[in-house]
PDB file of C-alpha atoms and ligand atoms in Angstrom:
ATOM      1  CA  UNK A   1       7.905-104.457 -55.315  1.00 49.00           C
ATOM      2  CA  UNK A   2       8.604-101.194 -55.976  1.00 53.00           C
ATOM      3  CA  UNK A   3       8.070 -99.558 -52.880  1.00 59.00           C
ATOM      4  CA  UNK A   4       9.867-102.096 -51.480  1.00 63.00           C
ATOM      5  CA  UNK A   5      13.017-101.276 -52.978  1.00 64.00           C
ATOM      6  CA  UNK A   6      12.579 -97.723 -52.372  1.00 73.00           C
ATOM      7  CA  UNK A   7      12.227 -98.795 -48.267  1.00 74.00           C
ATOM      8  CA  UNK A   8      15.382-100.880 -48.733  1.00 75.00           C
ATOM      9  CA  UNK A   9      17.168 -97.871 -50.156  1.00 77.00           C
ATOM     10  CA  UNK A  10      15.740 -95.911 -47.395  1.00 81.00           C
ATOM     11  CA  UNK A  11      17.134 -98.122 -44.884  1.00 82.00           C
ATOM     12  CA  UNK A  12      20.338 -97.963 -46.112  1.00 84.00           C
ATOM     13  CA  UNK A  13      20.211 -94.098 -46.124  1.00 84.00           C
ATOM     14  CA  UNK A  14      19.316 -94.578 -42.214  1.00 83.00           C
ATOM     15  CA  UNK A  15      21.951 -96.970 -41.482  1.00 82.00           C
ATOM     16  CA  UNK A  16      24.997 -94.675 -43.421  1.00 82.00           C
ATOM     17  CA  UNK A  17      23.600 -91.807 -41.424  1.00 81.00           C
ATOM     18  CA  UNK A  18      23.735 -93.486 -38.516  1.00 84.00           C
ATOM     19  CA  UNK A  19      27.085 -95.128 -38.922  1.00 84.00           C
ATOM     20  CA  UNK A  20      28.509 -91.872 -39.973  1.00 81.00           C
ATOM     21  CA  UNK A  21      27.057 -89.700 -36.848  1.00 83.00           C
ATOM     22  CA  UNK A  22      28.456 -92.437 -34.726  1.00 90.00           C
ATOM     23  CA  UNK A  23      31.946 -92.136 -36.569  1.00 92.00           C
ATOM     24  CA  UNK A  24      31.956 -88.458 -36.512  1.00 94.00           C
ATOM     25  CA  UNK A  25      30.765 -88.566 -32.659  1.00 95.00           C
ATOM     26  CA  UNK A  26      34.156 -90.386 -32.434  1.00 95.00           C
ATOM     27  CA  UNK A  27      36.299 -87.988 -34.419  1.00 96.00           C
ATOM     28  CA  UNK A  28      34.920 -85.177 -32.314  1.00 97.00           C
ATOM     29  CA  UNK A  29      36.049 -86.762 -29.011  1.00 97.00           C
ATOM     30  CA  UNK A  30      39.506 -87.636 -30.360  1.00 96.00           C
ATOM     31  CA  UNK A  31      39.832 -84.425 -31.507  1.00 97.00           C
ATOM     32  CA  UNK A  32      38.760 -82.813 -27.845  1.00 97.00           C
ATOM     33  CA  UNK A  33      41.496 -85.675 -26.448  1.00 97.00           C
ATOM     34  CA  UNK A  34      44.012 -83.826 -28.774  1.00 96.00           C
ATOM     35  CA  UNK A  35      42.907 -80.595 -27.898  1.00 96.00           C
ATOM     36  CA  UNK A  36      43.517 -81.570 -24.084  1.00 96.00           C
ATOM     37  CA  UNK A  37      46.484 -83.828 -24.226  1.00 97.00           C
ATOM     38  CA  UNK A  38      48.579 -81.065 -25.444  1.00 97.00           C
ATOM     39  CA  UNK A  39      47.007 -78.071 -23.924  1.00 96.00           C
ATOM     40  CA  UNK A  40      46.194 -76.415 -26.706  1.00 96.00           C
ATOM     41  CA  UNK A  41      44.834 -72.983 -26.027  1.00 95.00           C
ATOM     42  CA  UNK A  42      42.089 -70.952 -28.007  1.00 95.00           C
ATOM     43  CA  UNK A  43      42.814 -70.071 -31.277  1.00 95.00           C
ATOM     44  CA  UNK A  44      45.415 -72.490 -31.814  1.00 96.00           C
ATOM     45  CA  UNK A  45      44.985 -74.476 -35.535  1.00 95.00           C
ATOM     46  CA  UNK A  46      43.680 -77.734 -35.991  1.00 96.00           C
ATOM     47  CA  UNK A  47      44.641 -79.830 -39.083  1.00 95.00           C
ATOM     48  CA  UNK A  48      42.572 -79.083 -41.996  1.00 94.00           C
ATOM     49  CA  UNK A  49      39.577 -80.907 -42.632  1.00 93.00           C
ATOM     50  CA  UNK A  50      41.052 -83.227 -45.320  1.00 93.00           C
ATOM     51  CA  UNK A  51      43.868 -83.905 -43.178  1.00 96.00           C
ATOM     52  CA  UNK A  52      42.361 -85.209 -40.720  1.00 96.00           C
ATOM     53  CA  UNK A  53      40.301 -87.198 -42.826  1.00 96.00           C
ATOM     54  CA  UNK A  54      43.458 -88.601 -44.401  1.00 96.00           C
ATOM     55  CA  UNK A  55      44.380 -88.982 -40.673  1.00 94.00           C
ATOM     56  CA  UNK A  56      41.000 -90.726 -39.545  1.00 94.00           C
ATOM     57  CA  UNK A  57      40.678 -92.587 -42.679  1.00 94.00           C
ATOM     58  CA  UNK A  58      37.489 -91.715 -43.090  1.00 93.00           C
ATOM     59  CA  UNK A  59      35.604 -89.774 -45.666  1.00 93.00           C
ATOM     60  CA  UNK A  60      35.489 -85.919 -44.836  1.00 93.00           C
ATOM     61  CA  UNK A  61      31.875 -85.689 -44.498  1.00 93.00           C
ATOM     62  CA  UNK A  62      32.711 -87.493 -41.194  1.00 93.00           C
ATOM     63  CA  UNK A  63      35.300 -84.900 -40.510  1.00 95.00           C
ATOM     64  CA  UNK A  64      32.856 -82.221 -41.593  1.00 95.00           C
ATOM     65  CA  UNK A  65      30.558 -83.347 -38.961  1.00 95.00           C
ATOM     66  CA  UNK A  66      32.212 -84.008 -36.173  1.00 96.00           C
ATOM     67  CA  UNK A  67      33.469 -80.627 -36.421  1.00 97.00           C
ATOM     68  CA  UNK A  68      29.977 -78.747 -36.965  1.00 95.00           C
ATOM     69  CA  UNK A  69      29.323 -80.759 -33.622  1.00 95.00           C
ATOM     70  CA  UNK A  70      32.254 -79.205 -31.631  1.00 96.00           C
ATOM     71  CA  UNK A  71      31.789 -76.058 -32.910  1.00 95.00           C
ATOM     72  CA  UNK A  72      28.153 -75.424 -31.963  1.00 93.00           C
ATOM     73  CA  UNK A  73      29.539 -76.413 -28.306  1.00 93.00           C
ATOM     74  CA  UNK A  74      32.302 -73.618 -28.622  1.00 94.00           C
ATOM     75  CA  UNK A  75      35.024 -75.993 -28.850  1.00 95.00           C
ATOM     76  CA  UNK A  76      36.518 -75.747 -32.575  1.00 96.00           C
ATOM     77  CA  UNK A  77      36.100 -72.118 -34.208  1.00 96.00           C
ATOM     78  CA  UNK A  78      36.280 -72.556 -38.241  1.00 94.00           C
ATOM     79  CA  UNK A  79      37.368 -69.526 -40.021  1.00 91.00           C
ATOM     80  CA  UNK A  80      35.963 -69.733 -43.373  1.00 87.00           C
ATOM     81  CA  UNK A  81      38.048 -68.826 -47.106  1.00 83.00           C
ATOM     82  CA  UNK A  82      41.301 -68.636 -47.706  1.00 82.00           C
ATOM     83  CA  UNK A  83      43.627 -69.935 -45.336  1.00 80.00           C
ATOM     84  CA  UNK A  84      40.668 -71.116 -43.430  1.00 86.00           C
ATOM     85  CA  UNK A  85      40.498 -74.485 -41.440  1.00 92.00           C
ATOM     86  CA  UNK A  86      39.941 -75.076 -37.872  1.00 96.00           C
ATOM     87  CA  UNK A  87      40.748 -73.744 -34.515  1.00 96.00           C
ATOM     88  CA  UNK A  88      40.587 -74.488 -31.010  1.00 97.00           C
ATOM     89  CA  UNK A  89      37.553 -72.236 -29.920  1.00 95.00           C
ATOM     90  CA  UNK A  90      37.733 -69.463 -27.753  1.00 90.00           C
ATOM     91  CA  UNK A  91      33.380 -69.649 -26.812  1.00 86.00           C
ATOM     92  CA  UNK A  92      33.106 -72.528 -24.728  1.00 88.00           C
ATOM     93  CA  UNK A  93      32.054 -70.687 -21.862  1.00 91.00           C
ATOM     94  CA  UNK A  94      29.540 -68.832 -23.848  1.00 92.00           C
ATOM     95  CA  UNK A  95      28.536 -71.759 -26.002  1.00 93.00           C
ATOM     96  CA  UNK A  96      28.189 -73.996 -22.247  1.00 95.00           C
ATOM     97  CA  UNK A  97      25.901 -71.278 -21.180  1.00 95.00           C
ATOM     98  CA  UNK A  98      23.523 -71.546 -23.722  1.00 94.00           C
ATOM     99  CA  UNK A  99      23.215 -75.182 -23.926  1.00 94.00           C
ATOM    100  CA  UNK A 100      22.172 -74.893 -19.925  1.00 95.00           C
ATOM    101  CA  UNK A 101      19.508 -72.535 -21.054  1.00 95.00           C
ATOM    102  CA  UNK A 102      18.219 -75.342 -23.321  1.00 95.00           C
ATOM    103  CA  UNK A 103      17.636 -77.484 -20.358  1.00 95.00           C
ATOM    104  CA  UNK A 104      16.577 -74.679 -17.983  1.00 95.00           C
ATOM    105  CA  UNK A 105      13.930 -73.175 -20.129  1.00 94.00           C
ATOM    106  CA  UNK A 106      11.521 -76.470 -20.212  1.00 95.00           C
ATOM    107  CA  UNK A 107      12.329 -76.324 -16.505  1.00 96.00           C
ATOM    108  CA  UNK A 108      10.648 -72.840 -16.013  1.00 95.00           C
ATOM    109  CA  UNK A 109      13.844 -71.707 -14.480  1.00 96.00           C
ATOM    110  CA  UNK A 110      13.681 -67.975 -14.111  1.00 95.00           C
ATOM    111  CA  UNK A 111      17.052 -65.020 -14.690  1.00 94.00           C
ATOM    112  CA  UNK A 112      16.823 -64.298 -10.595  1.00 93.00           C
ATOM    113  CA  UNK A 113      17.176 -68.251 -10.360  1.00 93.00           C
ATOM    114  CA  UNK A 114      19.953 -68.186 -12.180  1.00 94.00           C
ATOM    115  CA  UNK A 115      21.862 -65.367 -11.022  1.00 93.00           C
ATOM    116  CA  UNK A 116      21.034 -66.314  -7.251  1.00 95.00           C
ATOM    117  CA  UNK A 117      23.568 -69.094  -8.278  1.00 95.00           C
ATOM    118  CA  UNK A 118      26.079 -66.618  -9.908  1.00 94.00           C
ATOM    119  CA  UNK A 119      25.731 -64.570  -6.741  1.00 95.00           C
ATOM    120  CA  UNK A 120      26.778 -67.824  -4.732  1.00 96.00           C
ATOM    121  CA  UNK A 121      29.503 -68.463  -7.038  1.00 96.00           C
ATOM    122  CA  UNK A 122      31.036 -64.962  -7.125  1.00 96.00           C
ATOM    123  CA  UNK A 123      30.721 -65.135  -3.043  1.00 97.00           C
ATOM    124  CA  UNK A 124      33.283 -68.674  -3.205  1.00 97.00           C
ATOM    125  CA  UNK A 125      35.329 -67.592  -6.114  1.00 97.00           C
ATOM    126  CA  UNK A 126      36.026 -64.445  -3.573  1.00 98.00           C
ATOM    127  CA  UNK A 127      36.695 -66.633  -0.635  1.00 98.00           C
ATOM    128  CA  UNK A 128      38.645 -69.086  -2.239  1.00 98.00           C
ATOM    129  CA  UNK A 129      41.131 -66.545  -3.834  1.00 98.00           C
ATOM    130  CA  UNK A 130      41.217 -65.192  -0.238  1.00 98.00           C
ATOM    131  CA  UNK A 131      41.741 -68.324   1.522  1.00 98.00           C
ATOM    132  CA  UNK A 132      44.812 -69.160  -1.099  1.00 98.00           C
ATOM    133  CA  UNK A 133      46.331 -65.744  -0.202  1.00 98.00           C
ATOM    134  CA  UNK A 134      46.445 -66.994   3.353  1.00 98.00           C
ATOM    135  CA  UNK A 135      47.373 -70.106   2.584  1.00 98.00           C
ATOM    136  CA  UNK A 136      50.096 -68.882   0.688  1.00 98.00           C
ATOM    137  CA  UNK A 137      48.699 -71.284  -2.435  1.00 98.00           C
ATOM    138  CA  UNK A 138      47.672 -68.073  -4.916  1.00 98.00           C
ATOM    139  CA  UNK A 139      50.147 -66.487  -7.433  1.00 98.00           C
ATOM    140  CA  UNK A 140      51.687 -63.069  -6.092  1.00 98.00           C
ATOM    141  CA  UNK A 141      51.437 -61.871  -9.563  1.00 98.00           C
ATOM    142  CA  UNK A 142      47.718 -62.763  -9.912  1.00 98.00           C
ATOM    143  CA  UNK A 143      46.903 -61.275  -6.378  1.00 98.00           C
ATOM    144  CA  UNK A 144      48.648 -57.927  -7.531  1.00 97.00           C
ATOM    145  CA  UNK A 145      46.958 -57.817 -10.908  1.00 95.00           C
ATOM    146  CA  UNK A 146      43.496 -57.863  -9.380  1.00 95.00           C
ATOM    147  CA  UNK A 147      44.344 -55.302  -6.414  1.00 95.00           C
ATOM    148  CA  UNK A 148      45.539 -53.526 -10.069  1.00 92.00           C
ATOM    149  CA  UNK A 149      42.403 -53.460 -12.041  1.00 90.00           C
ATOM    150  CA  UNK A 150      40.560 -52.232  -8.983  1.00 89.00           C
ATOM    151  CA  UNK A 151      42.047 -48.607  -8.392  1.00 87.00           C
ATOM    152  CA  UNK A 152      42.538 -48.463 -12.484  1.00 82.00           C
ATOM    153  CA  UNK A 153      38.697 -48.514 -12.155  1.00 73.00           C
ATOM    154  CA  UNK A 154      38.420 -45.673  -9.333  1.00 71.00           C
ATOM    155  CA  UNK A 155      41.040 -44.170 -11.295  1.00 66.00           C
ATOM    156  CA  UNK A 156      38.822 -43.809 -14.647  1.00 63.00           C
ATOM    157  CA  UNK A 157      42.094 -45.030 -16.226  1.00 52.00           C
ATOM    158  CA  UNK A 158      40.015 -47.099 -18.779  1.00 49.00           C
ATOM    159  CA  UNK A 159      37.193 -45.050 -20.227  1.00 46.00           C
ATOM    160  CA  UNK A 160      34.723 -46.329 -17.404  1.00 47.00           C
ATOM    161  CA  UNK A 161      33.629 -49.230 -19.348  1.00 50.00           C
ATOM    162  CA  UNK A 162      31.522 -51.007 -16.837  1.00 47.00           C
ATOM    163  CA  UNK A 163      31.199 -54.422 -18.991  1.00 46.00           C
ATOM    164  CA  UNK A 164      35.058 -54.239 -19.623  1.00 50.00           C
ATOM    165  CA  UNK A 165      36.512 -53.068 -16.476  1.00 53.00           C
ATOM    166  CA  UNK A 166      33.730 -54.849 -14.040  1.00 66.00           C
ATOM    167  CA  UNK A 167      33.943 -58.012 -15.855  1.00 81.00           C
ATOM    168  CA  UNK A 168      37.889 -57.928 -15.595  1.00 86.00           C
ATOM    169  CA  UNK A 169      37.717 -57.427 -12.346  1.00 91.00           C
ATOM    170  CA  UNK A 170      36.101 -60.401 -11.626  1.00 92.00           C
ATOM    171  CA  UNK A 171      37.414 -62.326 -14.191  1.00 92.00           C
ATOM    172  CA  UNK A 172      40.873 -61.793 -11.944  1.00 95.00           C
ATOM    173  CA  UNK A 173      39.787 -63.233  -8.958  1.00 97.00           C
ATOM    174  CA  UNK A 174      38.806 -66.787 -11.174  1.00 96.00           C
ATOM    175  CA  UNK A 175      42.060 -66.352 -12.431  1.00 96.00           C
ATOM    176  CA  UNK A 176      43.636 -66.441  -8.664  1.00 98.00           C
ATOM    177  CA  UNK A 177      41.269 -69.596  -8.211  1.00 97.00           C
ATOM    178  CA  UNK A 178      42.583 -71.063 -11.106  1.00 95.00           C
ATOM    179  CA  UNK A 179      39.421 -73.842 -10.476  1.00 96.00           C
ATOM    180  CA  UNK A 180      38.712 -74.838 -14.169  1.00 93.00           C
ATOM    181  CA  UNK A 181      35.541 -76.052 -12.917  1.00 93.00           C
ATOM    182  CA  UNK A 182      34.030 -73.028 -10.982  1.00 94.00           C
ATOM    183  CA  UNK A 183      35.765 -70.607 -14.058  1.00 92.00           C
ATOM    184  CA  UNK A 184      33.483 -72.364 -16.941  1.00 93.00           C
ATOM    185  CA  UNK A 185      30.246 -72.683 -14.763  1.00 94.00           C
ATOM    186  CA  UNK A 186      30.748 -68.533 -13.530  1.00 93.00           C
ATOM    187  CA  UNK A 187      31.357 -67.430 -16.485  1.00 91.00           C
ATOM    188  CA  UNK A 188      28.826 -69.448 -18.393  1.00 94.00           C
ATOM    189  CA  UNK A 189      26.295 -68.347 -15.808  1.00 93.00           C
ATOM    190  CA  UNK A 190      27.927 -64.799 -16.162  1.00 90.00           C
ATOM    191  CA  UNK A 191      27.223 -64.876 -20.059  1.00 90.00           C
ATOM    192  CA  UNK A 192      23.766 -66.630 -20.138  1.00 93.00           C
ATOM    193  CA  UNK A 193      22.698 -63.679 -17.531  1.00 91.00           C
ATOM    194  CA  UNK A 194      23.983 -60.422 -19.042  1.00 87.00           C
ATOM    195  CA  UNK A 195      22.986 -61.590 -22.477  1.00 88.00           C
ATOM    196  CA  UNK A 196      19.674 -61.644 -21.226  1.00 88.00           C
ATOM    197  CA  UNK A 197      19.429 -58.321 -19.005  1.00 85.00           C
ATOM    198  CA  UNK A 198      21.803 -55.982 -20.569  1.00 78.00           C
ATOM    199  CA  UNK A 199      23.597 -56.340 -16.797  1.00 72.00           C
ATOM    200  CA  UNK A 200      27.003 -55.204 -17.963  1.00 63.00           C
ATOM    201  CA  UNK A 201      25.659 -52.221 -19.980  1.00 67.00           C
ATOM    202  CA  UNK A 202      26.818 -49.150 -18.208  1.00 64.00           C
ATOM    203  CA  UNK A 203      24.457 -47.019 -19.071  1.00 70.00           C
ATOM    204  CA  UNK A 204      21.931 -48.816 -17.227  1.00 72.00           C
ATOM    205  CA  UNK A 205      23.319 -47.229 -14.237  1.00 76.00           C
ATOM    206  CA  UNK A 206      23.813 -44.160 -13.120  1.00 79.00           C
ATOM    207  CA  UNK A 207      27.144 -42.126 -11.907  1.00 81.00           C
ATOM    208  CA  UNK A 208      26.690 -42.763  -8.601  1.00 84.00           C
ATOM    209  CA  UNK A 209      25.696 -46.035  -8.842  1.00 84.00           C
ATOM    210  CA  UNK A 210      29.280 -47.313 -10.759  1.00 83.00           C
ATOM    211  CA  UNK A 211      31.085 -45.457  -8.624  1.00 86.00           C
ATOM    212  CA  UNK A 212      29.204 -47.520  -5.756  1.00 89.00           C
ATOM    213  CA  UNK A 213      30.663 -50.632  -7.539  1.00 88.00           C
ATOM    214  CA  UNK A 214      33.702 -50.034  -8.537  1.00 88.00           C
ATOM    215  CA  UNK A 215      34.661 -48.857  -4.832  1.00 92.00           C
ATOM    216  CA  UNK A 216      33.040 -52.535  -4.067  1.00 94.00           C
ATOM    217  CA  UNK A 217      36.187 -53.782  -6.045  1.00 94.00           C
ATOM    218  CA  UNK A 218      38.144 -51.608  -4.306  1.00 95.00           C
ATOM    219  CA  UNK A 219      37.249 -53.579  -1.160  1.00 97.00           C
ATOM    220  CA  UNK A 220      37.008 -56.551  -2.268  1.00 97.00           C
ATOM    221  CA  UNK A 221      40.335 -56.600  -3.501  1.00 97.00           C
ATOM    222  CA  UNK A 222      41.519 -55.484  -0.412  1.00 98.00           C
ATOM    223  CA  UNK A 223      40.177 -58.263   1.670  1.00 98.00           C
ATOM    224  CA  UNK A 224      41.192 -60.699  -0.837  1.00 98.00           C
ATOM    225  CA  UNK A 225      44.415 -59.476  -0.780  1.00 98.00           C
ATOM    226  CA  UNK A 226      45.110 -59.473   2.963  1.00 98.00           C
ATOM    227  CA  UNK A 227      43.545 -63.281   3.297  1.00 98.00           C
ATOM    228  CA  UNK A 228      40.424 -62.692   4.787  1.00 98.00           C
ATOM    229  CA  UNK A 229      38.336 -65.410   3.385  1.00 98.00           C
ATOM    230  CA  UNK A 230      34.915 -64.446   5.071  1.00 98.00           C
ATOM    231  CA  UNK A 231      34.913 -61.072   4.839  1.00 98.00           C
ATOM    232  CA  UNK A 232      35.699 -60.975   1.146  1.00 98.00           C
ATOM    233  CA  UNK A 233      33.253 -63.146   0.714  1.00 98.00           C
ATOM    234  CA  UNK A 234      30.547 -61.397   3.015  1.00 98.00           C
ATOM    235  CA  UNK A 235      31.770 -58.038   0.646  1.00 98.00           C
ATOM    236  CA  UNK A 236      31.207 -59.836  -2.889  1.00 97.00           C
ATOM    237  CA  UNK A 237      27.871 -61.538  -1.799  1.00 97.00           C
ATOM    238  CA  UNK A 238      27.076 -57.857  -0.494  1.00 97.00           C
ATOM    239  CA  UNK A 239      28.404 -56.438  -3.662  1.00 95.00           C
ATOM    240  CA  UNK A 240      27.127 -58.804  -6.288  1.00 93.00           C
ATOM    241  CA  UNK A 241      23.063 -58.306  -4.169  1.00 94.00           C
ATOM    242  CA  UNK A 242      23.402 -53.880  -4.514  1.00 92.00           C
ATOM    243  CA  UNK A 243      24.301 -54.988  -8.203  1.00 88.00           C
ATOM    244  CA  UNK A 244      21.545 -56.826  -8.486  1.00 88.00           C
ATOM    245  CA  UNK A 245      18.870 -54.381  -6.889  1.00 89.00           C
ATOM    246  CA  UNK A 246      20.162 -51.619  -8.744  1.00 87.00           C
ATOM    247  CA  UNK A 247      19.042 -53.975 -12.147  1.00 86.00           C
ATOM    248  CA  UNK A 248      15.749 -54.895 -10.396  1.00 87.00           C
ATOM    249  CA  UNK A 249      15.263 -51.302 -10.109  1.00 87.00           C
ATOM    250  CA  UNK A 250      16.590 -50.310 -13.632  1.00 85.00           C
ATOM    251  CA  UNK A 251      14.443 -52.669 -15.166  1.00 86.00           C
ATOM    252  CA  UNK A 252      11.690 -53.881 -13.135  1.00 90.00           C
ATOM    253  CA  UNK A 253      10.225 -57.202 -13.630  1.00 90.00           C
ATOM    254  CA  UNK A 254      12.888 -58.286 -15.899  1.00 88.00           C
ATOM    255  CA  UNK A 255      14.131 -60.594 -13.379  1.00 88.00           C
ATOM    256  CA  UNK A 256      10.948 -62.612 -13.474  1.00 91.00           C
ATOM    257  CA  UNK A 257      11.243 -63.681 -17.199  1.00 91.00           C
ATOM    258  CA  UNK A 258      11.989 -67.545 -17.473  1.00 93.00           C
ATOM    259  CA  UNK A 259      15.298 -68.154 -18.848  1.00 93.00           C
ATOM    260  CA  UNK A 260      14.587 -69.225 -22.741  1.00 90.00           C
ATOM    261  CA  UNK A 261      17.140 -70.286 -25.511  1.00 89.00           C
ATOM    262  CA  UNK A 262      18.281 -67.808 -28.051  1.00 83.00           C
TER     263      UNK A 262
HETATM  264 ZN1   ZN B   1      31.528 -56.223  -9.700  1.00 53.77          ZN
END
């Protein structure tokens, strides 16, 4: 008799769980539909916890949960103590990139699968910006911020940081693309890889070789800039492959090693 109550109670405990993971699935896509609907941008707050659960009406474990939920996806930041609470996240790239590599490790893909597709990527982001110059579709100022960040590399204007100033650079020609699409997948592809092979660490290189690059940019931007949508992309795919040899060579074999989740 006994154990029978004990396996009602159980059951119960199952079915609150469940009910509550299914409520707090829902909170966390109304709060994503808020966090859309009115454009909010990273870092912007989020009503606190209880307030929302006043909001809801439901209890704030719900509230609680849902939120863990969006935050381990990048989507909701919550800064802890004192005047703590919520935020719109500003890791969702990051946090996109390593759920892929929890899918991609039982798959055996490898880090030169994956950055064969970031090559690809980089290769259309370039030709897209390119063919939006032409087609008179890209922001002036965007264009001229890019062509920008190039010669402030050549320049050594900004202490040669290749993980800063490289990344920038390329972050500037999404930014011309404006595709939300192609800007999460890049740059989560962008993250999962150099977390995993130290790619944007300049001391991996040599003089010569950042120089190499950053002259790269230098062309790049160039062709961008003047509309020429196949040769800036022939020049990033060329680009983005030296960049990738030159890692190969750094660190050989590292390339090989399957893509696992950390
Ligand atoms: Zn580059």
């Amino acid at each position: 008799m006994r154990s029978a109550v004990n396996g009602a109670a159980r059951l119960d405990d199952r079915i609150d769980q469940a009910r509550r993971t299914k409520i707090s699935v829902a909170i966390a896509k109304s709060i994503v539909r808020h966090i859309a609907d009115r454009h909010l941008q990273p870092g912007s707050p989020l009503l606190p916890e209880q307030a929302m659960a006043a909001q809801y009406g439901v209890g704030r474990a719900s509230v609680r949960e849902a939120l863990r939920l969006l935050e381990m996806h990048g989507l909701v930041d919550i800064r802890r103590g004192n005047g703590g609470g919520p935020l719109v996240g500003s890791s969702s790239a990051e946090r996109f990139g390593e759920t892929m590599t929890m899918h991609l490790q039982p798959l055996g893909a490898t880090l030169r699968d994956l950055n064969a597709l970031a090559i690809d990527m980089q290769g259309l982001l370039a030709e897209r910006a390119a063919q939006m110059v032409k087609d008179r579709t890209a922001d002036p100022a965007k264009v001229a911020e890019m062509v920008e960040w190039s010669h402030r590399e050549i320049a050594g204007e900004s202490t040669s940081d290749l993980v800063t100033d490289g990344h920038a650079f390329h972050r500037c020609i999404a930014e011309i693309v404006d595709s939300p699409t192609l800007g999460l997948i890049s740059s989560a592809l962008g993250h999962v890889y150099s977390q995993r092979t130290g790619s944007g660490d300049p001391s991996m290189f040599d003089e010569k070789v950042r120089l190499q690059f950053q002259h790269d940019h230098v062309k790049i931007g160039a062709a961008i800039a003047r509309g020429n949508a196949a040769h800036a992309r022939k020049l990033m795919l060329e680009h983005m492959m030296a960049s990738n040899a030159a890692l190969e060579k750094a660190q050989p074999g590292l390339t090989d090693n399957l893509v696992y989740w950390d």
